[in-house]
mmCIF file of C-alpha atoms and ligand atoms in Angstrom:
data_model
loop_
_atom_site.group_PDB
_atom_site.id
_atom_site.type_symbol
_atom_site.label_atom_id
_atom_site.label_comp_id
_atom_site.label_asym_id
_atom_site.label_seq_id
_atom_site.Cartn_x
_atom_site.Cartn_y
_atom_site.Cartn_z
ATOM 1 C CA UNK A 1 -9.578 -138.209 5.416
ATOM 2 C CA UNK A 2 -6.753 -136.836 3.275
ATOM 3 C CA UNK A 3 -8.177 -133.341 3.620
ATOM 4 C CA UNK A 4 -8.456 -133.772 7.364
ATOM 5 C CA UNK A 5 -4.788 -134.731 7.506
ATOM 6 C CA UNK A 6 -3.954 -131.706 5.347
ATOM 7 C CA UNK A 7 -5.960 -129.459 7.642
ATOM 8 C CA UNK A 8 -4.319 -130.824 10.779
ATOM 9 C CA UNK A 9 -0.818 -130.499 9.350
ATOM 10 C CA UNK A 10 -1.516 -126.974 8.108
ATOM 11 C CA UNK A 11 -2.619 -126.149 11.635
ATOM 12 C CA UNK A 12 0.545 -127.652 13.119
ATOM 13 C CA UNK A 13 2.752 -125.715 10.697
ATOM 14 C CA UNK A 14 0.994 -122.484 11.631
ATOM 15 C CA UNK A 15 1.550 -123.272 15.294
ATOM 16 C CA UNK A 16 5.249 -123.810 14.688
ATOM 17 C CA UNK A 17 5.679 -120.718 12.531
ATOM 18 C CA UNK A 18 4.104 -118.346 15.017
ATOM 19 C CA UNK A 19 6.443 -117.685 17.928
ATOM 20 C CA UNK A 20 5.034 -118.607 21.334
ATOM 21 C CA UNK A 21 5.013 -115.008 22.482
ATOM 22 C CA UNK A 22 3.351 -113.568 19.371
ATOM 23 C CA UNK A 23 0.476 -111.268 20.099
ATOM 24 C CA UNK A 24 -2.967 -112.138 18.807
ATOM 25 C CA UNK A 25 -6.271 -110.340 18.640
ATOM 26 C CA UNK A 26 -8.110 -113.342 20.093
ATOM 27 C CA UNK A 27 -5.594 -114.004 22.868
ATOM 28 C CA UNK A 28 -8.143 -113.798 25.711
ATOM 29 C CA UNK A 29 -11.193 -115.119 23.823
ATOM 30 C CA UNK A 30 -11.438 -118.158 26.088
ATOM 31 C CA UNK A 31 -9.715 -116.947 29.249
ATOM 32 C CA UNK A 32 -11.347 -113.530 29.574
ATOM 33 C CA UNK A 33 -14.102 -112.974 27.023
ATOM 34 C CA UNK A 34 -15.406 -109.869 28.794
ATOM 35 C CA UNK A 35 -12.027 -108.130 28.880
ATOM 36 C CA UNK A 36 -12.567 -105.562 26.160
ATOM 37 C CA UNK A 37 -16.061 -104.509 27.258
ATOM 38 C CA UNK A 38 -14.756 -104.149 30.815
ATOM 39 C CA UNK A 39 -11.858 -101.891 29.822
ATOM 40 C CA UNK A 40 -14.096 -99.803 27.561
ATOM 41 C CA UNK A 41 -16.575 -99.308 30.406
ATOM 42 C CA UNK A 42 -13.807 -98.092 32.729
ATOM 43 C CA UNK A 43 -12.516 -95.604 30.138
ATOM 44 C CA UNK A 44 -16.047 -94.339 29.404
ATOM 45 C CA UNK A 45 -16.786 -93.951 33.090
ATOM 46 C CA UNK A 46 -13.622 -91.898 33.676
ATOM 47 C CA UNK A 47 -14.270 -89.719 30.611
ATOM 48 C CA UNK A 48 -17.631 -88.670 31.986
ATOM 49 C CA UNK A 49 -15.875 -86.894 34.840
ATOM 50 C CA UNK A 50 -12.675 -85.807 33.120
ATOM 51 C CA UNK A 51 -12.308 -84.922 29.450
ATOM 52 C CA UNK A 52 -8.502 -85.058 29.686
ATOM 53 C CA UNK A 53 -8.497 -88.824 30.286
ATOM 54 C CA UNK A 54 -8.178 -89.973 26.630
ATOM 55 C CA UNK A 55 -5.094 -87.813 25.978
ATOM 56 C CA UNK A 56 -3.515 -89.087 29.180
ATOM 57 C CA UNK A 57 -4.112 -92.736 28.270
ATOM 58 C CA UNK A 58 -2.773 -92.371 24.735
ATOM 59 C CA UNK A 59 0.418 -90.675 25.923
ATOM 60 C CA UNK A 60 0.842 -93.199 28.747
ATOM 61 C CA UNK A 61 0.771 -96.081 26.256
ATOM 62 C CA UNK A 62 3.328 -94.304 24.038
ATOM 63 C CA UNK A 63 5.671 -93.794 26.995
ATOM 64 C CA UNK A 64 5.179 -97.397 28.071
ATOM 65 C CA UNK A 65 6.054 -98.762 24.632
ATOM 66 C CA UNK A 66 9.110 -96.545 24.139
ATOM 67 C CA UNK A 67 10.735 -97.703 27.382
ATOM 68 C CA UNK A 68 11.449 -101.460 27.682
ATOM 69 C CA UNK A 69 8.592 -102.216 25.256
ATOM 70 C CA UNK A 70 4.881 -102.117 26.096
ATOM 71 C CA UNK A 71 5.286 -103.923 29.416
ATOM 72 C CA UNK A 72 3.333 -101.724 31.809
ATOM 73 C CA UNK A 73 6.601 -100.359 33.258
ATOM 74 C CA UNK A 74 5.096 -96.874 33.156
ATOM 75 C CA UNK A 75 2.429 -98.007 35.641
ATOM 76 C CA UNK A 76 4.771 -99.206 38.401
ATOM 77 C CA UNK A 77 5.154 -97.177 41.585
ATOM 78 C CA UNK A 78 8.486 -96.161 42.978
ATOM 79 C CA UNK A 79 9.656 -98.410 45.827
ATOM 80 C CA UNK A 80 11.998 -97.873 48.762
ATOM 81 C CA UNK A 81 15.142 -98.312 46.706
ATOM 82 C CA UNK A 82 13.934 -97.332 43.259
ATOM 83 C CA UNK A 83 12.483 -94.267 41.558
ATOM 84 C CA UNK A 84 10.078 -95.421 38.858
ATOM 85 C CA UNK A 85 9.456 -93.975 35.369
ATOM 86 C CA UNK A 86 6.317 -92.205 36.520
ATOM 87 C CA UNK A 87 8.402 -90.148 38.961
ATOM 88 C CA UNK A 88 11.089 -89.378 36.394
ATOM 89 C CA UNK A 89 11.705 -86.000 34.752
ATOM 90 C CA UNK A 90 9.186 -85.900 31.854
ATOM 91 C CA UNK A 91 6.361 -87.140 34.086
ATOM 92 C CA UNK A 92 4.725 -83.753 33.536
ATOM 93 C CA UNK A 93 1.078 -84.386 32.643
ATOM 94 C CA UNK A 94 1.232 -88.181 32.815
ATOM 95 C CA UNK A 95 -1.925 -88.734 34.775
ATOM 96 C CA UNK A 96 -5.098 -90.830 34.928
ATOM 97 C CA UNK A 97 -3.268 -93.906 36.213
ATOM 98 C CA UNK A 98 -6.402 -94.549 38.242
ATOM 99 C CA UNK A 99 -8.301 -95.429 35.058
ATOM 100 C CA UNK A 100 -5.975 -98.381 34.427
ATOM 101 C CA UNK A 101 -6.224 -99.402 38.085
ATOM 102 C CA UNK A 102 -10.022 -99.347 37.965
ATOM 103 C CA UNK A 103 -10.055 -101.353 34.755
ATOM 104 C CA UNK A 104 -7.567 -103.852 36.199
ATOM 105 C CA UNK A 105 -9.686 -104.315 39.358
ATOM 106 C CA UNK A 106 -12.797 -104.977 37.295
ATOM 107 C CA UNK A 107 -10.890 -107.394 35.046
ATOM 108 C CA UNK A 108 -9.335 -109.218 38.042
ATOM 109 C CA UNK A 109 -12.828 -109.751 39.469
ATOM 110 C CA UNK A 110 -13.867 -111.506 36.252
ATOM 111 C CA UNK A 111 -10.691 -113.366 35.278
ATOM 112 C CA UNK A 112 -8.116 -113.311 38.065
ATOM 113 C CA UNK A 113 -4.422 -113.405 37.227
ATOM 114 C CA UNK A 114 -4.930 -113.747 33.488
ATOM 115 C CA UNK A 115 -4.694 -110.321 31.841
ATOM 116 C CA UNK A 116 -1.542 -108.181 31.848
ATOM 117 C CA UNK A 117 -1.588 -104.510 32.790
ATOM 118 C CA UNK A 118 0.290 -103.820 29.543
ATOM 119 C CA UNK A 119 -2.623 -105.265 27.539
ATOM 120 C CA UNK A 120 -5.141 -103.263 29.561
ATOM 121 C CA UNK A 121 -3.196 -100.073 28.807
ATOM 122 C CA UNK A 122 -3.006 -100.918 25.082
ATOM 123 C CA UNK A 123 -6.775 -101.473 25.018
ATOM 124 C CA UNK A 124 -7.460 -98.307 26.998
ATOM 125 C CA UNK A 125 -5.347 -96.265 24.538
ATOM 126 C CA UNK A 126 -7.335 -97.712 21.629
ATOM 127 C CA UNK A 127 -10.604 -96.930 23.422
ATOM 128 C CA UNK A 128 -9.389 -93.407 24.199
ATOM 129 C CA UNK A 129 -8.914 -92.756 20.475
ATOM 130 C CA UNK A 130 -12.193 -94.391 19.436
ATOM 131 C CA UNK A 131 -14.235 -92.649 22.143
ATOM 132 C CA UNK A 132 -12.769 -89.293 21.039
ATOM 133 C CA UNK A 133 -14.188 -89.666 17.545
ATOM 134 C CA UNK A 134 -11.174 -91.427 16.091
ATOM 135 C CA UNK A 135 -10.934 -94.818 14.403
ATOM 136 C CA UNK A 136 -11.076 -98.148 16.184
ATOM 137 C CA UNK A 137 -9.146 -101.345 15.524
ATOM 138 C CA UNK A 138 -8.499 -104.828 16.879
ATOM 139 C CA UNK A 139 -5.657 -104.732 19.386
ATOM 140 C CA UNK A 140 -3.241 -107.683 19.294
ATOM 141 C CA UNK A 141 -2.868 -108.945 22.882
ATOM 142 C CA UNK A 142 -0.719 -111.255 24.971
ATOM 143 C CA UNK A 143 1.842 -108.780 26.317
ATOM 144 C CA UNK A 144 3.462 -109.562 29.630
ATOM 145 C CA UNK A 145 4.211 -107.062 32.377
ATOM 146 C CA UNK A 146 7.768 -106.077 33.226
ATOM 147 C CA UNK A 147 9.246 -105.931 36.702
ATOM 148 C CA UNK A 148 11.557 -102.972 36.124
ATOM 149 C CA UNK A 149 10.770 -99.280 35.974
ATOM 150 C CA UNK A 150 13.555 -96.714 36.276
ATOM 151 C CA UNK A 151 13.212 -92.951 36.305
ATOM 152 C CA UNK A 152 16.531 -92.654 34.466
ATOM 153 C CA UNK A 153 15.068 -94.574 31.507
ATOM 154 C CA UNK A 154 12.754 -91.687 30.670
ATOM 155 C CA UNK A 155 15.820 -90.028 29.122
ATOM 156 C CA UNK A 156 15.237 -92.446 26.239
ATOM 157 C CA UNK A 157 11.989 -90.691 25.308
ATOM 158 C CA UNK A 158 12.118 -88.268 22.379
ATOM 159 C CA UNK A 159 12.257 -84.660 23.596
ATOM 160 C CA UNK A 160 10.051 -81.844 22.275
ATOM 161 C CA UNK A 161 13.168 -79.955 21.139
ATOM 162 C CA UNK A 162 14.325 -82.849 18.912
ATOM 163 C CA UNK A 163 15.060 -82.151 15.251
ATOM 164 C CA UNK A 164 14.079 -84.532 12.465
ATOM 165 C CA UNK A 165 17.257 -86.630 12.580
ATOM 166 C CA UNK A 166 16.966 -87.102 16.339
ATOM 167 C CA UNK A 167 13.304 -88.079 15.952
ATOM 168 C CA UNK A 168 14.139 -90.471 13.146
ATOM 169 C CA UNK A 169 16.830 -92.087 15.265
ATOM 170 C CA UNK A 170 14.551 -92.451 18.295
ATOM 171 C CA UNK A 171 11.872 -94.122 16.195
ATOM 172 C CA UNK A 172 14.149 -96.299 14.066
ATOM 173 C CA UNK A 173 15.822 -97.661 17.220
ATOM 174 C CA UNK A 174 12.401 -99.143 17.916
ATOM 175 C CA UNK A 175 11.818 -100.401 14.401
ATOM 176 C CA UNK A 176 9.527 -97.502 13.574
ATOM 177 C CA UNK A 177 9.687 -95.675 10.236
ATOM 178 C CA UNK A 178 9.345 -92.041 9.184
ATOM 179 C CA UNK A 179 5.718 -92.784 8.285
ATOM 180 C CA UNK A 180 5.180 -94.138 11.804
ATOM 181 C CA UNK A 181 6.785 -90.963 13.173
ATOM 182 C CA UNK A 182 4.393 -88.694 11.293
ATOM 183 C CA UNK A 183 1.279 -90.798 11.877
ATOM 184 C CA UNK A 184 1.976 -91.219 15.601
ATOM 185 C CA UNK A 185 2.853 -87.547 16.047
ATOM 186 C CA UNK A 186 -0.794 -87.131 15.042
ATOM 187 C CA UNK A 187 -1.510 -88.296 18.598
ATOM 188 C CA UNK A 188 -1.007 -84.604 19.327
ATOM 189 C CA UNK A 189 -4.555 -84.118 18.085
ATOM 190 C CA UNK A 190 -5.485 -84.796 21.729
ATOM 191 C CA UNK A 191 -4.356 -83.080 24.863
ATOM 192 C CA UNK A 192 -2.333 -80.329 26.390
ATOM 193 C CA UNK A 193 1.246 -79.142 26.917
ATOM 194 C CA UNK A 194 2.738 -77.172 29.779
ATOM 195 C CA UNK A 195 4.699 -73.989 29.005
ATOM 196 C CA UNK A 196 8.009 -75.639 29.856
ATOM 197 C CA UNK A 197 7.567 -78.073 26.952
ATOM 198 C CA UNK A 198 7.550 -75.359 24.278
ATOM 199 C CA UNK A 199 9.181 -72.327 25.883
ATOM 200 C CA UNK A 200 12.254 -72.860 23.680
ATOM 201 C CA UNK A 201 10.153 -71.646 20.733
ATOM 202 C CA UNK A 202 8.741 -68.486 22.276
ATOM 203 C CA UNK A 203 11.564 -67.047 24.427
ATOM 204 C CA UNK A 204 15.258 -66.751 23.507
ATOM 205 C CA UNK A 205 14.750 -69.045 20.528
ATOM 206 C CA UNK A 206 18.134 -68.095 19.047
ATOM 207 C CA UNK A 207 20.753 -65.377 19.469
ATOM 208 C CA UNK A 208 19.025 -63.422 16.704
ATOM 209 C CA UNK A 209 15.326 -64.042 17.323
ATOM 210 C CA UNK A 210 13.223 -64.427 20.420
ATOM 211 C CA UNK A 211 10.500 -66.420 18.685
ATOM 212 C CA UNK A 212 10.787 -69.419 16.349
ATOM 213 C CA UNK A 213 10.283 -67.822 12.904
ATOM 214 C CA UNK A 214 8.485 -70.950 11.673
ATOM 215 C CA UNK A 215 5.615 -70.153 14.053
ATOM 216 C CA UNK A 216 2.757 -68.020 12.789
ATOM 217 C CA UNK A 217 3.304 -64.598 14.452
ATOM 218 C CA UNK A 218 -0.219 -64.340 15.883
ATOM 219 C CA UNK A 219 -0.104 -67.931 17.135
ATOM 220 C CA UNK A 220 3.262 -67.255 18.787
ATOM 221 C CA UNK A 221 1.908 -64.079 20.359
ATOM 222 C CA UNK A 222 -0.909 -66.068 21.964
ATOM 223 C CA UNK A 223 1.521 -68.640 23.323
ATOM 224 C CA UNK A 224 3.708 -65.864 24.769
ATOM 225 C CA UNK A 225 0.629 -64.438 26.401
ATOM 226 C CA UNK A 226 -0.249 -67.644 28.254
ATOM 227 C CA UNK A 227 3.400 -68.448 28.906
ATOM 228 C CA UNK A 228 5.286 -65.246 29.718
ATOM 229 C CA UNK A 229 9.021 -65.460 30.371
ATOM 230 C CA UNK A 230 9.503 -66.673 33.941
ATOM 231 C CA UNK A 231 5.979 -68.090 34.051
ATOM 232 C CA UNK A 232 5.280 -69.585 37.475
ATOM 233 C CA UNK A 233 1.762 -70.952 36.981
ATOM 234 C CA UNK A 234 2.207 -74.730 37.131
ATOM 235 C CA UNK A 235 -0.784 -75.512 34.981
ATOM 236 C CA UNK A 236 -0.338 -72.839 32.310
ATOM 237 C CA UNK A 237 0.089 -74.046 28.754
ATOM 238 C CA UNK A 238 -1.677 -74.759 25.507
ATOM 239 C CA UNK A 239 -3.827 -77.416 23.935
ATOM 240 C CA UNK A 240 -2.004 -79.311 21.191
ATOM 241 C CA UNK A 241 -4.610 -78.433 18.581
ATOM 242 C CA UNK A 242 -7.804 -76.380 18.539
ATOM 243 C CA UNK A 243 -10.043 -79.459 18.896
ATOM 244 C CA UNK A 244 -8.287 -80.910 21.898
ATOM 245 C CA UNK A 245 -10.788 -83.603 22.878
ATOM 246 C CA UNK A 246 -11.542 -84.729 19.326
ATOM 247 C CA UNK A 247 -9.333 -87.176 17.467
ATOM 248 C CA UNK A 248 -9.122 -85.597 14.000
ATOM 249 C CA UNK A 249 -6.545 -84.294 11.508
ATOM 250 C CA UNK A 250 -6.670 -80.670 12.681
ATOM 251 C CA UNK A 251 -3.202 -81.125 14.215
ATOM 252 C CA UNK A 252 -1.779 -81.610 10.696
ATOM 253 C CA UNK A 253 -3.748 -78.687 9.263
ATOM 254 C CA UNK A 254 -2.483 -76.383 11.993
ATOM 255 C CA UNK A 255 1.067 -77.687 11.627
ATOM 256 C CA UNK A 256 1.035 -76.619 7.974
ATOM 257 C CA UNK A 257 -0.043 -73.138 9.081
ATOM 258 C CA UNK A 258 2.761 -72.573 11.573
ATOM 259 C CA UNK A 259 0.488 -73.491 14.458
ATOM 260 C CA UNK A 260 2.237 -76.393 16.136
ATOM 261 C CA UNK A 261 3.308 -76.552 19.764
ATOM 262 C CA UNK A 262 6.613 -78.428 19.864
ATOM 263 C CA UNK A 263 9.788 -78.028 17.831
ATOM 264 C CA UNK A 264 9.447 -81.781 17.226
ATOM 265 C CA UNK A 265 6.100 -81.165 15.481
ATOM 266 C CA UNK A 266 7.577 -78.397 13.342
ATOM 267 C CA UNK A 267 10.529 -80.682 12.512
ATOM 268 C CA UNK A 268 8.187 -82.913 10.497
ATOM 269 C CA UNK A 269 8.135 -80.167 7.854
ATOM 270 C CA UNK A 270 11.926 -80.071 7.491
ATOM 271 C CA UNK A 271 12.270 -83.342 5.565
ATOM 272 C CA UNK A 272 10.649 -83.907 2.149
ATOM 273 C CA UNK A 273 9.261 -87.340 3.035
ATOM 274 C CA UNK A 274 7.724 -86.374 6.360
ATOM 275 C CA UNK A 275 6.503 -83.062 4.939
ATOM 276 C CA UNK A 276 4.624 -84.900 2.193
ATOM 277 C CA UNK A 277 3.016 -87.155 4.807
ATOM 278 C CA UNK A 278 1.932 -84.134 6.848
ATOM 279 C CA UNK A 279 0.218 -82.761 3.728
ATOM 280 C CA UNK A 280 -1.397 -86.105 2.979
ATOM 281 C CA UNK A 281 -2.797 -86.437 6.515
ATOM 282 C CA UNK A 282 -3.858 -82.771 6.585
ATOM 283 C CA UNK A 283 -5.956 -83.275 3.477
ATOM 284 C CA UNK A 284 -7.415 -86.660 4.368
ATOM 285 C CA UNK A 285 -8.739 -87.759 7.735
ATOM 286 C CA UNK A 286 -9.153 -91.230 6.245
ATOM 287 C CA UNK A 287 -5.504 -91.508 5.226
ATOM 288 C CA UNK A 288 -4.483 -90.327 8.688
ATOM 289 C CA UNK A 289 -6.763 -92.843 10.409
ATOM 290 C CA UNK A 290 -5.467 -95.695 8.268
ATOM 291 C CA UNK A 291 -1.834 -94.808 8.913
ATOM 292 C CA UNK A 292 -2.422 -94.166 12.612
ATOM 293 C CA UNK A 293 -3.981 -97.605 13.134
ATOM 294 C CA UNK A 294 -1.113 -99.321 11.352
ATOM 295 C CA UNK A 295 1.536 -97.421 13.302
ATOM 296 C CA UNK A 296 -0.217 -97.864 16.648
ATOM 297 C CA UNK A 297 -0.319 -101.625 16.111
ATOM 298 C CA UNK A 298 3.382 -101.541 15.237
ATOM 299 C CA UNK A 299 4.335 -99.423 18.238
ATOM 300 C CA UNK A 300 2.191 -101.409 20.614
ATOM 301 C CA UNK A 301 3.713 -104.697 19.467
ATOM 302 C CA UNK A 302 7.067 -103.769 21.028
ATOM 303 C CA UNK A 303 6.890 -106.195 23.934
ATOM 304 C CA UNK A 304 9.247 -106.980 26.775
ATOM 305 C CA UNK A 305 7.587 -108.235 29.972
ATOM 306 C CA UNK A 306 7.808 -111.390 32.069
ATOM 307 C CA UNK A 307 4.733 -111.703 34.274
ATOM 308 C CA UNK A 308 1.040 -110.974 34.815
ATOM 309 C CA UNK A 309 0.868 -108.362 37.550
ATOM 310 C CA UNK A 310 -2.058 -108.432 39.983
ATOM 311 C CA UNK A 311 -1.764 -104.756 40.957
ATOM 312 C CA UNK A 312 -0.535 -102.622 38.058
ATOM 313 C CA UNK A 313 1.501 -100.467 40.456
ATOM 314 C CA UNK A 314 3.430 -103.344 42.037
ATOM 315 C CA UNK A 315 5.700 -105.976 40.462
ATOM 316 C CA UNK A 316 5.156 -109.504 41.786
HETATM 317 C C1 LIG B 401 7.470 -87.743 18.218
HETATM 318 C C2 LIG B 401 7.950 -87.561 19.423
HETATM 319 C C3 LIG B 401 7.130 -86.996 20.523
HETATM 320 C C4 LIG B 401 7.497 -85.966 21.341
HETATM 321 C C5 LIG B 401 8.811 -85.221 21.318
HETATM 322 C C6 LIG B 401 6.394 -85.729 22.241
HETATM 323 C C7 LIG B 401 6.396 -84.775 23.237
HETATM 324 C C8 LIG B 401 5.303 -84.450 24.013
HETATM 325 C C9 LIG B 401 5.302 -83.441 25.041
HETATM 326 C C10 LIG B 401 6.501 -82.619 25.474
HETATM 327 C C11 LIG B 401 4.051 -83.360 25.526
HETATM 328 C C12 LIG B 401 3.510 -82.379 26.570
HETATM 329 C C13 LIG B 401 3.874 -82.694 27.988
HETATM 330 C C14 LIG B 401 3.422 -81.547 28.853
HETATM 331 O O1 LIG B 401 3.970 -80.464 28.719
HETATM 332 O O2 LIG B 401 2.498 -81.748 29.636
HETATM 333 C C15 LIG B 401 3.251 -84.316 24.814
HETATM 334 C C16 LIG B 401 1.916 -84.518 25.013
HETATM 335 C C17 LIG B 401 1.191 -85.516 24.414
HETATM 336 N N1 LIG B 401 1.679 -86.466 23.547
HETATM 337 FE FE1 LIG B 401 3.501 -86.477 22.677
HETATM 338 N N2 LIG B 401 5.384 -86.583 21.938
HETATM 339 C C18 LIG B 401 5.787 -87.386 20.919
HETATM 340 C C19 LIG B 401 5.084 -88.425 20.360
HETATM 341 C C20 LIG B 401 3.829 -88.823 20.791
HETATM 342 C C21 LIG B 401 3.179 -90.045 20.383
HETATM 343 C C22 LIG B 401 3.801 -91.105 19.507
HETATM 344 C C23 LIG B 401 1.954 -90.042 20.975
HETATM 345 C C24 LIG B 401 0.864 -91.086 20.887
HETATM 346 C C25 LIG B 401 0.579 -91.746 19.784
HETATM 347 C C26 LIG B 401 1.835 -88.817 21.731
HETATM 348 C C27 LIG B 401 0.718 -88.419 22.412
HETATM 349 C C28 LIG B 401 0.652 -87.304 23.218
HETATM 350 C C29 LIG B 401 -0.574 -86.855 23.860
HETATM 351 C C30 LIG B 401 -1.952 -87.475 23.706
HETATM 352 C C31 LIG B 401 -0.227 -85.732 24.629
HETATM 353 C C32 LIG B 401 -1.151 -84.918 25.530
HETATM 354 C C33 LIG B 401 -1.127 -85.510 26.928
HETATM 355 C C34 LIG B 401 -2.124 -84.910 27.879
HETATM 356 O O3 LIG B 401 -2.775 -83.910 27.564
HETATM 357 O O4 LIG B 401 -2.278 -85.461 28.976
HETATM 358 N N3 LIG B 401 3.003 -88.114 21.618
HETATM 359 N N4 LIG B 401 4.043 -84.968 23.901
HETATM 360 C C1 LIG B 402 1.324 -95.873 44.378
HETATM 361 O O1 LIG B 402 1.589 -94.479 44.392
HETATM 362 C C2 LIG B 402 0.446 -93.675 44.563
HETATM 363 C C3 LIG B 402 0.864 -92.210 44.379
HETATM 364 O O2 LIG B 402 1.988 -91.909 45.165
HETATM 365 C C4 LIG B 402 -0.172 -93.964 45.932
HETATM 366 O O3 LIG B 402 -1.337 -93.183 46.116
HETATM 367 C C5 LIG B 402 -0.536 -95.444 46.002
HETATM 368 O O4 LIG B 402 -1.004 -95.767 47.276
HETATM 369 C C6 LIG B 402 0.671 -96.301 45.670
HETATM 370 N N1 LIG B 402 0.200 -97.691 45.599
HETATM 371 C C7 LIG B 402 0.931 -98.737 45.946
HETATM 372 C C8 LIG B 402 0.279 -100.057 45.832
HETATM 373 O O5 LIG B 402 2.096 -98.615 46.317
HETATM 374 C C1 LIG B 403 7.051 -86.279 38.954
HETATM 375 O O1 LIG B 403 8.382 -86.496 39.396
HETATM 376 C C2 LIG B 403 8.735 -85.723 40.515
HETATM 377 C C3 LIG B 403 10.169 -86.035 40.826
HETATM 378 O O2 LIG B 403 10.985 -85.849 39.698
HETATM 379 C C4 LIG B 403 7.796 -86.097 41.692
HETATM 380 O O3 LIG B 403 8.104 -85.258 42.802
HETATM 381 C C5 LIG B 403 6.332 -85.914 41.289
HETATM 382 O O4 LIG B 403 5.492 -86.415 42.300
HETATM 383 C C6 LIG B 403 6.033 -86.676 39.999
HETATM 384 N N1 LIG B 403 4.669 -86.385 39.557
HETATM 385 C C7 LIG B 403 3.770 -87.338 39.246
HETATM 386 C C8 LIG B 403 2.459 -86.862 38.769
HETATM 387 O O5 LIG B 403 4.006 -88.524 39.362
HETATM 388 C C1 LIG B 404 19.974 -82.384 14.929
HETATM 389 O O1 LIG B 404 20.625 -82.163 16.159
HETATM 390 C C2 LIG B 404 21.814 -82.913 16.322
HETATM 391 C C3 LIG B 404 22.281 -82.728 17.767
HETATM 392 O O2 LIG B 404 22.298 -81.412 18.140
HETATM 393 C C4 LIG B 404 22.839 -82.458 15.280
HETATM 394 O O3 LIG B 404 24.032 -83.183 15.413
HETATM 395 C C5 LIG B 404 22.234 -82.664 13.898
HETATM 396 O O4 LIG B 404 23.094 -82.158 12.919
HETATM 397 C C6 LIG B 404 20.871 -81.992 13.783
HETATM 398 N N1 LIG B 404 20.242 -82.387 12.529
HETATM 399 C C7 LIG B 404 19.519 -81.547 11.788
HETATM 400 C C8 LIG B 404 18.891 -82.132 10.558
HETATM 401 O O5 LIG B 404 19.361 -80.400 12.085
#
């Protein structure tokens, strides 16, 4: 009897200590037990037809979390009076919104009105990594969806021309450390960049040199080839590493060899702490995976919503 009382009071204390809106990995265990399998199926299905889907989902989750917290604001459509994030300036290459919509439809059919779009996006980003050969992890859930999405907010995203202090500031404003910055920049192991995102490094870099001297000359020559000055091809650009659909540590290996795409990638080598982390992740896939999981959970715990949306594109 005494131990029962102890157990019950321990339970009550735990309930009081954990804030009501804390995320938990078993959040939907009773209300939507098939959630995760349903999201995974939707991501797998989309990947069969389009190998660029995982990169799109990972970047979409990052953008969501960096603006107003991970509240699905990135998924909202513009309305009559409002231009949404997805129609804002750095919307270049944000795509595959349909994957989240398909997943949401399937989830609504099973457990109507229960699961947030923000949680579905967080799960889809995890699945995107795992299904690309990367690690998997339990995603804390219980995010709510936001009602606000403003194109002007996308100015708060870090830019590819940022130096290390600007990157550090952008991340620390969100409670993220230098280790989070390096680990999460490893997301650039997937996907593609348009010429406009890295042209600063290959044309008119500085008054004295056309090309960023930290780039390997042959690598830079290739980039200049695909992205000539005054390039007009909308879809011209480069993959972010040489194994663009595989989640691995090749991004870090290439970075150490002067083969990175953005100035913001190169900037990770300009600070002793971040440089050491780049070396660590370049020499150990396992260390990268471990750090990436930890930092993803941290980033994706930045919450901020108020509701459970029924259609991810429309606030209620
Ligand atoms: C550190 C600051 C970061 C900057 C400045 C940055 C910048 C960019 C830019 C400019 C692009 C290319 C857009 C284009 O030209 O199409 C891109 C692509 C991408 N980024 Fe980042 N990024 C950052 C951090 C992250 C993080 C934290 C993640 C996820 C963990 C991420 C994942 C991706 C992915 C997967 C792509 C490829 C998207 C696709 O192919 O559809 N990035 N990033
Ligand atoms: C959202 O925007 C997309 C792209 O413009 C459009 O195809 C879709 O019909 C819109 N959906 C809603 C519910 O407004
Ligand atoms: C990106 O934003 C521009 C307006 O800045 C808009 O015309 C375009 O449709 C958007 N692209 C996507 C894919 O949403
Ligand atoms: C980064 O850029 C900002 C803004 O241009 C500048 O004030 C700062 O000194 C730069 N920091 C480094 C480390 O280059």
